[in-house]
Amino acid sequence: MRLLKAICVAAWGALAFVPAVRAQEVLPPESGITDVISDQIAAFREDDFFGAFQFASPNIQTQFGTPDRFGAMVRNGYPMVWRPGDVRFGDLREVDGQIWQEVLITDEAGKRFGLAYRMERVLGEWKIGGVMVIPAPDVAV
């Protein structure tokens, strides 16, 4: 009985997710977005946390307060971004009015990570409003 209940709950959860998937719209690539993400990653590679911090949205800057705290969060929470081996860009999507850039990062040890960068327009410029780890696509790198 527990197994049947678990299957029903899982099926209901999967059905609840379907509309969200359909709400996604793939957009044409936006060089301004990929440039901001690439430039921030380049700053991290140089341990230029001040420079990397400038690509974050005002909300993120307020949340962390200083470039050093922001850099520590990235070093500890997103080491694949701090020291990537390879970076490739996937689809740009609009989901519920928000813009998300998919990024595939292979770290220095060869492990692949999928990331979704939430992008925001601030005074006419793209800024990074958040990053989350997503399942890496099953593609050859």
PDB file of C-alpha atoms in Angstrom:
ATOM      1  CA  MET A   1       0.000   0.000   0.000  1.00  0.00           C
ATOM      2  CA  ARG A   2       2.854   2.415   0.796  1.00  0.00           C
ATOM      3  CA  LEU A   3       4.419   1.707  -2.601  1.00  0.00           C
ATOM      4  CA  LEU A   4       1.135   2.455  -4.373  1.00  0.00           C
ATOM      5  CA  LYS A   5       0.744   5.690  -2.407  1.00  0.00           C
ATOM      6  CA  ALA A   6       4.318   6.710  -3.281  1.00  0.00           C
ATOM      7  CA  ILE A   7       3.697   6.008  -6.972  1.00  0.00           C
ATOM      8  CA  CYS A   8       0.485   8.074  -6.922  1.00  0.00           C
ATOM      9  CA  VAL A   9       2.244  10.988  -5.211  1.00  0.00           C
ATOM     10  CA  ALA A  10       5.118  10.821  -7.728  1.00  0.00           C
ATOM     11  CA  ALA A  11       2.706  10.706 -10.667  1.00  0.00           C
ATOM     12  CA  TRP A  12       0.745  13.674  -9.319  1.00  0.00           C
ATOM     13  CA  GLY A  13       3.983  15.620  -8.852  1.00  0.00           C
ATOM     14  CA  ALA A  14       5.054  14.841 -12.426  1.00  0.00           C
ATOM     15  CA  LEU A  15       1.690  15.992 -13.787  1.00  0.00           C
ATOM     16  CA  ALA A  16       1.901  19.199 -11.776  1.00  0.00           C
ATOM     17  CA  PHE A  17       5.271  19.908 -13.419  1.00  0.00           C
ATOM     18  CA  VAL A  18       4.046  19.538 -17.022  1.00  0.00           C
ATOM     19  CA  PRO A  19       2.483  23.040 -17.340  1.00  0.00           C
ATOM     20  CA  ALA A  20       5.710  24.648 -16.123  1.00  0.00           C
ATOM     21  CA  VAL A  21       7.674  22.826 -18.809  1.00  0.00           C
ATOM     22  CA  ARG A  22       5.230  23.982 -21.482  1.00  0.00           C
ATOM     23  CA  ALA A  23       5.508  27.574 -20.222  1.00  0.00           C
ATOM     24  CA  GLN A  24       9.163  27.672 -21.239  1.00  0.00           C
ATOM     25  CA  GLU A  25       9.992  29.497 -24.427  1.00  0.00           C
ATOM     26  CA  VAL A  26      13.384  29.060 -26.105  1.00  0.00           C
ATOM     27  CA  LEU A  27      14.718  32.443 -27.179  1.00  0.00           C
ATOM     28  CA  PRO A  28      17.372  33.312 -29.748  1.00  0.00           C
ATOM     29  CA  PRO A  29      20.889  33.598 -28.294  1.00  0.00           C
ATOM     30  CA  GLU A  30      21.685  36.960 -26.698  1.00  0.00           C
ATOM     31  CA  SER A  31      25.365  37.908 -26.871  1.00  0.00           C
ATOM     32  CA  GLY A  32      24.952  40.446 -24.078  1.00  0.00           C
ATOM     33  CA  ILE A  33      23.947  37.651 -21.706  1.00  0.00           C
ATOM     34  CA  THR A  34      26.691  35.221 -22.701  1.00  0.00           C
ATOM     35  CA  ASP A  35      29.254  38.041 -22.509  1.00  0.00           C
ATOM     36  CA  VAL A  36      28.250  38.926 -18.929  1.00  0.00           C
ATOM     37  CA  ILE A  37      28.452  35.297 -17.794  1.00  0.00           C
ATOM     38  CA  SER A  38      31.763  34.738 -19.624  1.00  0.00           C
ATOM     39  CA  ASP A  39      33.240  37.938 -18.188  1.00  0.00           C
ATOM     40  CA  GLN A  40      32.199  37.008 -14.660  1.00  0.00           C
ATOM     41  CA  ILE A  41      33.727  33.529 -15.017  1.00  0.00           C
ATOM     42  CA  ALA A  42      36.921  35.120 -16.388  1.00  0.00           C
ATOM     43  CA  ALA A  43      37.058  37.363 -13.312  1.00  0.00           C
ATOM     44  CA  PHE A  44      36.634  34.345 -11.020  1.00  0.00           C
ATOM     45  CA  ARG A  45      39.496  32.563 -12.805  1.00  0.00           C
ATOM     46  CA  GLU A  46      41.712  35.531 -11.844  1.00  0.00           C
ATOM     47  CA  ASP A  47      40.360  35.688  -8.264  1.00  0.00           C
ATOM     48  CA  ASP A  48      39.060  39.159  -9.167  1.00  0.00           C
ATOM     49  CA  PHE A  49      36.071  39.055  -6.845  1.00  0.00           C
ATOM     50  CA  PHE A  50      35.512  42.797  -7.140  1.00  0.00           C
ATOM     51  CA  GLY A  51      35.235  42.446 -10.928  1.00  0.00           C
ATOM     52  CA  ALA A  52      32.985  39.382 -10.673  1.00  0.00           C
ATOM     53  CA  PHE A  53      30.762  41.172  -8.158  1.00  0.00           C
ATOM     54  CA  GLN A  54      30.074  43.941 -10.721  1.00  0.00           C
ATOM     55  CA  PHE A  55      28.204  41.439 -12.934  1.00  0.00           C
ATOM     56  CA  ALA A  56      25.802  40.508 -10.118  1.00  0.00           C
ATOM     57  CA  SER A  57      22.409  42.173  -9.807  1.00  0.00           C
ATOM     58  CA  PRO A  58      21.872  44.789  -7.104  1.00  0.00           C
ATOM     59  CA  ASN A  59      19.837  42.218  -5.153  1.00  0.00           C
ATOM     60  CA  ILE A  60      22.775  39.788  -5.085  1.00  0.00           C
ATOM     61  CA  GLN A  61      25.185  42.597  -4.188  1.00  0.00           C
ATOM     62  CA  THR A  62      22.961  43.622  -1.279  1.00  0.00           C
ATOM     63  CA  GLN A  63      22.595  40.009  -0.136  1.00  0.00           C
ATOM     64  CA  PHE A  64      26.362  39.440   0.079  1.00  0.00           C
ATOM     65  CA  GLY A  65      27.454  42.971   0.900  1.00  0.00           C
ATOM     66  CA  THR A  66      31.068  42.736  -0.221  1.00  0.00           C
ATOM     67  CA  PRO A  67      32.983  41.213  -3.126  1.00  0.00           C
ATOM     68  CA  ASP A  68      34.977  39.069  -0.682  1.00  0.00           C
ATOM     69  CA  ARG A  69      31.862  37.482   0.843  1.00  0.00           C
ATOM     70  CA  PHE A  70      30.474  36.937  -2.646  1.00  0.00           C
ATOM     71  CA  GLY A  71      33.755  35.329  -3.737  1.00  0.00           C
ATOM     72  CA  ALA A  72      33.790  33.045  -0.685  1.00  0.00           C
ATOM     73  CA  MET A  73      30.246  31.888  -1.501  1.00  0.00           C
ATOM     74  CA  VAL A  74      31.243  31.041  -5.066  1.00  0.00           C
ATOM     75  CA  ARG A  75      34.482  29.283  -4.030  1.00  0.00           C
ATOM     76  CA  ASN A  76      32.598  27.159  -1.480  1.00  0.00           C
ATOM     77  CA  GLY A  77      29.231  26.690  -3.164  1.00  0.00           C
ATOM     78  CA  TYR A  78      30.045  26.784  -6.879  1.00  0.00           C
ATOM     79  CA  PRO A  79      33.669  25.631  -7.264  1.00  0.00           C
ATOM     80  CA  MET A  80      32.961  24.608 -10.864  1.00  0.00           C
ATOM     81  CA  VAL A  81      32.266  28.284 -11.665  1.00  0.00           C
ATOM     82  CA  TRP A  82      35.302  29.512  -9.736  1.00  0.00           C
ATOM     83  CA  ARG A  83      37.655  27.083 -11.517  1.00  0.00           C
ATOM     84  CA  PRO A  84      35.977  25.795 -14.682  1.00  0.00           C
ATOM     85  CA  GLY A  85      37.745  23.664 -17.240  1.00  0.00           C
ATOM     86  CA  ASP A  86      35.305  24.290 -20.097  1.00  0.00           C
ATOM     87  CA  VAL A  87      32.217  26.494 -20.439  1.00  0.00           C
ATOM     88  CA  ARG A  88      29.513  26.065 -23.071  1.00  0.00           C
ATOM     89  CA  PHE A  89      26.218  27.843 -23.482  1.00  0.00           C
ATOM     90  CA  GLY A  90      22.918  26.067 -23.972  1.00  0.00           C
ATOM     91  CA  ASP A  91      19.452  27.456 -24.540  1.00  0.00           C
ATOM     92  CA  LEU A  92      18.246  30.847 -23.450  1.00  0.00           C
ATOM     93  CA  ARG A  93      14.737  30.476 -22.046  1.00  0.00           C
ATOM     94  CA  GLU A  94      11.926  32.592 -20.762  1.00  0.00           C
ATOM     95  CA  VAL A  95      10.116  30.896 -17.894  1.00  0.00           C
ATOM     96  CA  ASP A  96       7.247  32.701 -16.196  1.00  0.00           C
ATOM     97  CA  GLY A  97       8.580  36.053 -17.361  1.00  0.00           C
ATOM     98  CA  GLN A  98      12.154  35.419 -16.195  1.00  0.00           C
ATOM     99  CA  ILE A  99      15.150  34.960 -18.484  1.00  0.00           C
ATOM    100  CA  TRP A 100      17.346  31.903 -17.837  1.00  0.00           C
ATOM    101  CA  GLN A 101      20.598  31.037 -19.620  1.00  0.00           C
ATOM    102  CA  GLU A 102      21.613  27.376 -19.525  1.00  0.00           C
ATOM    103  CA  VAL A 103      25.352  26.803 -19.125  1.00  0.00           C
ATOM    104  CA  LEU A 104      27.272  23.532 -19.217  1.00  0.00           C
ATOM    105  CA  ILE A 105      30.491  23.656 -17.218  1.00  0.00           C
ATOM    106  CA  THR A 106      33.090  20.934 -17.079  1.00  0.00           C
ATOM    107  CA  ASP A 107      35.315  21.383 -14.047  1.00  0.00           C
ATOM    108  CA  GLU A 108      39.068  20.823 -14.005  1.00  0.00           C
ATOM    109  CA  ALA A 109      38.533  17.180 -12.947  1.00  0.00           C
ATOM    110  CA  GLY A 110      36.283  16.523 -15.971  1.00  0.00           C
ATOM    111  CA  LYS A 111      32.955  16.415 -14.112  1.00  0.00           C
ATOM    112  CA  ARG A 112      30.036  18.083 -15.944  1.00  0.00           C
ATOM    113  CA  PHE A 113      27.543  20.441 -14.342  1.00  0.00           C
ATOM    114  CA  GLY A 114      24.436  22.089 -15.690  1.00  0.00           C
ATOM    115  CA  LEU A 115      23.731  25.576 -14.415  1.00  0.00           C
ATOM    116  CA  ALA A 116      20.869  27.974 -15.010  1.00  0.00           C
ATOM    117  CA  TYR A 117      21.695  31.666 -14.717  1.00  0.00           C
ATOM    118  CA  ARG A 118      18.751  33.961 -14.014  1.00  0.00           C
ATOM    119  CA  MET A 119      19.376  37.195 -15.860  1.00  0.00           C
ATOM    120  CA  GLU A 120      17.993  40.663 -15.107  1.00  0.00           C
ATOM    121  CA  ARG A 121      18.033  43.930 -17.013  1.00  0.00           C
ATOM    122  CA  VAL A 122      19.344  46.722 -14.765  1.00  0.00           C
ATOM    123  CA  LEU A 123      19.562  50.205 -16.265  1.00  0.00           C
ATOM    124  CA  GLY A 124      19.782  48.673 -19.742  1.00  0.00           C
ATOM    125  CA  GLU A 125      22.529  46.166 -18.881  1.00  0.00           C
ATOM    126  CA  TRP A 126      22.311  42.435 -18.205  1.00  0.00           C
ATOM    127  CA  LYS A 127      23.160  41.348 -14.656  1.00  0.00           C
ATOM    128  CA  ILE A 128      23.217  37.921 -13.031  1.00  0.00           C
ATOM    129  CA  GLY A 129      20.325  37.614 -10.599  1.00  0.00           C
ATOM    130  CA  GLY A 130      20.991  34.074  -9.431  1.00  0.00           C
ATOM    131  CA  VAL A 131      22.423  30.701 -10.384  1.00  0.00           C
ATOM    132  CA  MET A 132      21.151  27.223  -9.714  1.00  0.00           C
ATOM    133  CA  VAL A 133      22.540  23.801 -10.474  1.00  0.00           C
ATOM    134  CA  ILE A 134      20.375  21.806 -12.880  1.00  0.00           C
ATOM    135  CA  PRO A 135      20.821  18.331 -14.360  1.00  0.00           C
ATOM    136  CA  ALA A 136      23.630  18.398 -16.919  1.00  0.00           C
ATOM    137  CA  PRO A 137      22.411  17.477 -20.382  1.00  0.00           C
ATOM    138  CA  ASP A 138      23.568  14.104 -21.630  1.00  0.00           C
ATOM    139  CA  VAL A 139      25.769  15.365 -24.462  1.00  0.00           C
ATOM    140  CA  ALA A 140      29.338  14.777 -25.503  1.00  0.00           C
ATOM    141  CA  VAL A 141      31.665  17.553 -24.396  1.00  0.00           C
TER     142      VAL A 141
END
